[in-house]
């Protein structure tokens, strides 16, 4: 076992964390390589903006994906034959944590983590040939058409229909919460192809191009007053027959397969670790006169408590990834991770906003322009923190609300069915 | 007045409440969105009903009412989430100026709007103060005030110096005063003020103890008004949420049929009642000229927590729809964030109260020894 | 309005609280009278034991009730014609708060608050003549037979039967959670007299003497390892016909009437206020070396937060008692009070135990004997605090669990019925 | 060893776990109640399986295993809520003595039982220490140790002096040592020790850095063992609760059919997984001689919170039945209270961690300037 020692106080904050202590020398070297690459690949200005809570722009993401792709690192988890890296689970965890720790744009999940694995697992050779290269190169942006108005967490009640017209399916309906649809090139979606006795039956999965005639994208402005979500309308859209993924009527299975992949990728521990460092920085910013937070037992306890929570979450994630005998099961693990990580992410954002004190009252470009800095902080730090707090309320909603996750966990532990 | 009497509004106060409720109920969410940070029409309507002069002496056209009536009016304003600087101008400035016997006629009739700077809003004053040094023909002011609730329509500023021993009344056009506008998280108008240079001698309207007493009065009224505003906001957020749950279905039944969501609603109601109680206490404690800080710190803390909890849980109960700008709930959520910042956040209010408690404990230790 | 001023720092801790600020001069004088009486009526040793978290003994309660009765203060809320005081709601609140603030034994609720009002409202003249005097004098101890094994919060499912045999009812069944049954003289209870389509129908209320043949009391030792709860078994117990309260089959209505009275009396704000003072005292006890809690921001925040909660609860209780237009309704008020007060009582007990640090490990008479004092505290302070913490877990269970209270509140706010 | 390797138990460790699980599963709740604070039979059975020597060198009859195996064994002990002083004697004392090369044969074979005093249990040492002053033939010890996990069967004490620069090994019969027994909240045996007088010269087994290192080792092992014990206790409390909910009915359906109760169960599982993770981390971090305090403070804090939350919610989910001594759940609740006290309570653990964080922030401030 490596020597367990305390932080190396001289090093920049983001270099130091205790995950390092859990790694062996090879993984630590790997981590340094990843870090060096990421910092070289993304301009510091971009990383600063992202660090402050702003979303990366499409061009920033595209530039980053091009560099990742050149290095062969776009889709680490894919089988090597399809372009994966062959890394171990822990290497992938380290990589993913470094993406967040270094505030690079991040890899959009829709292609790499969601539809990609569905296609190489269930798709036809033609689908693999058509779609996988664009995902790996970062050229194609994807979006996901699952949720519908009124269906929310209850995906199986969806009403979008794909009618079999022989040489094509005729698609009619509406999707909602479609993240990044406004700049996506392609979409994968669920639609009802047959009536079936069980609600989940008769649902199929399709892939198609976003420039197919009949598709309209309408922005949803979110409570952070930004645009990343959309409604997508389908009006007599002709989907070629080879847009059907796998078997007709099995869309529900593919969706579960795909969402299972999603749920292990959402702990955001790297970002959380960075937020802990941001809180420490806030403690030094002297935002409230007469209050030195670094000597305020109440603030320090909040910080220590969320740090302990985060440590537990990191270990739980490792336990799940290592698939050890004593880890949570494949059924409960993702829900445990999602509940714990939602709690931590939201607590961190809340602590940051609380610590901003009265500056949490102002927001937007005018606010950023009106201040050069606030205390020791750049004014967009404050604005971005509010961004993140507001949009971060969705962490306990998307991908199955906290309530749905609790339903799942309860089902695993109780014999009684509700 | 006893607290029990306070709980039974006088006829006059009851009329204010009924008028405010009726008026605010007629303002739609769409109206509020359309008007941005300030609707001159609404400001005039409030003037016509005498509300800007609620706290002012009848000499200046005021109604001469107190925190009780103010609380009920501010709850109605909170319910409708009106963005106008009512608390800033008609509560803090009119209340402070009235305490000093200053003329507030223009504020009362709605033709002028004032903003407090360096005190009152936020109710712990804020992180920067203005320093005043005596000059040849008055005082030189310098330094910045980061957060002041004022927009393009603000006509004058009531500026507290750092330490609170001076209070200046300055028109917008004061030379050396630079106003940088920006927006609040809930859409209202804020500004950063920068002072650099001399102001006329008659701008200094109070000094020393008189200034501190007036500032304390303004702050006391601010806490009471903010507590009421937050309570109205929380009440409406709760109503929007229960209506949504009754209306929407999932998994084949109304959302309101799920026990886990029902129990979250119950917790909203508990928070709402705590807020109402604290708003009552805040108004009662503001009803004379004393310093109710030992009660108002608790009011701020408890209402900030209620605001946080109700805001977050109302969004959660709205699910994905709660994340959209389209639904009103997100706007109420943002207003609650604004109000928490103005009340100094729960953490700040508890820190203030803890300072007093630590002193209590220390004194008891000395008594015990 | 009275001058609102801060604490009078010189006065003993228990003299000072802000309820005083809410009262007028008459009520403040009343309060002083009550306080002087209570301190004179109960030996300091008894008050110390109670303050430290121990239950009063039967003889301590009896002694106190005798003195209360002599003063005519046993049942302040009763109509004057039946022996009440004619006090206002606020006087009664002040009285009840003073009982707790002065750590006197308290008035057992079963006679005065529960069955008494039922009897003078719905009982026969003979029942009033027989039972009310013993309640007022404090001579008769009562207990309550509502809950049954397996019925818990679901009172309407009770299975105890009272069969009409003409000149008597024949009672068979079992009650549980019967507080103080082991020293009660009389019991009131619910039993099924008729089958009925609705579960609540066919239930009647009875009063009878505990020495009636066929009654067996079996102790339930609670998690605090003390005995205050019991099971009561009825085997062919003959209840005289005039033991029936009010109309046959209306027991459910009387029970709701009675429980409504119970729920407004359970906020325990007086005891909570005292617990806040105990926490301040703990901060001076130096239980953990190197830690001065009076300078620990985290401890002080906990204290300030629970104090703010308690202040809100006190005001809410006054709002309900004053029956003002803007107070919570009679339907929701008791549930709001019960949820908020359970939270506060349990938080206070928890903070005290947490502040005891490692001393929370020891317990019982041996522990008390092994220590003269701990820091500046008597050792039974520690033991009593654990008592109160353990038994205090019941505050969110009895009289309708927190879950039941939330069900009630939700029903008031939502149109949908679950 | 990497953490990933640590997560996969070795064959030997796996055998310990299987044996412990099987043995503990055979002990009924009634057995545990009957035995009071100590069952000699169980102590012998543990000796027969070699567990008292888990951490001891093979020279002294030990198995020479480490914190990994210890963690699994302590989880089994927690599940069965065994009251024997296994952590006190076989973990803290054997571990500390082994680090000093002392003879532990009698402890390993179960014929002797040792108790740490002034260090290890509670894991932050406790509020009083013993002072030692050099005398003519050895040292004079004085002062009290309030909490020491020892009962009538304890044969020797391992006593740390205040400040941790001396470690004495003293038989029960040491003159001047007064032992006052009392009971723990979970039923085990505790004692208050009072020292007054000289002890033989050879009782002092370590001084200075050596003593401090040995004490640190004992404390590290204690945190790891307590974390595992608490995790086993939490696991069993969760199982008892889910079984109860599946079994009992109210309002005509199983308690487990109520969504609000189901969601409370979900939260129990989240806490349980956090505890398991922290128990793994605690054991891993204890696997060498370094000082894992920066990790162990977090372990203590997180597990104390899980213990508090699971204990309280398990009682609540049991309803009235949870309040009775008859049900096992109350006994698990009390054990969790004991374990929290031994780990210094969540508040204490967070305070310890906060001290380190404050130092970090201060250092970063200096670096930034």
Coordinates of N, CA and C in Angstrom, one line a residue, chain C residues 10 29 131 185 196 312 363 386 401:
Chain C
X10 N -28.4 39.6 34.3 CA -28.1 39.3 35.7 C -29.0 38.2 36.3
X29 N -47.5 39.7 35.6 CA -47.8 39.5 37.0 C -48.3 38.2 37.3
X131 N -67.0 11.0 38.7 CA -65.6 11.0 38.2 C -64.9 12.4 38.3
X185 N -56.0 4.4 38.8 CA -57.1 3.9 39.5 C -58.3 3.6 38.6
X196 N -70.0 -3.0 12.2 CA -70.6 -1.8 11.4 C -69.9 -1.8 10.0
X312 N -40.4 30.3 16.6 CA -41.4 30.2 15.7 C -42.6 29.3 16.2
X363 N -24.3 4.9 31.4 CA -25.7 5.1 31.8 C -26.1 4.2 33.0
X386 N -29.7 11.2 28.7 CA -29.9 10.0 27.9 C -31.3 9.4 28.0
X401 N -48.1 9.2 14.5 CA -46.7 9.4 14.1 C -46.6 10.6 13.2

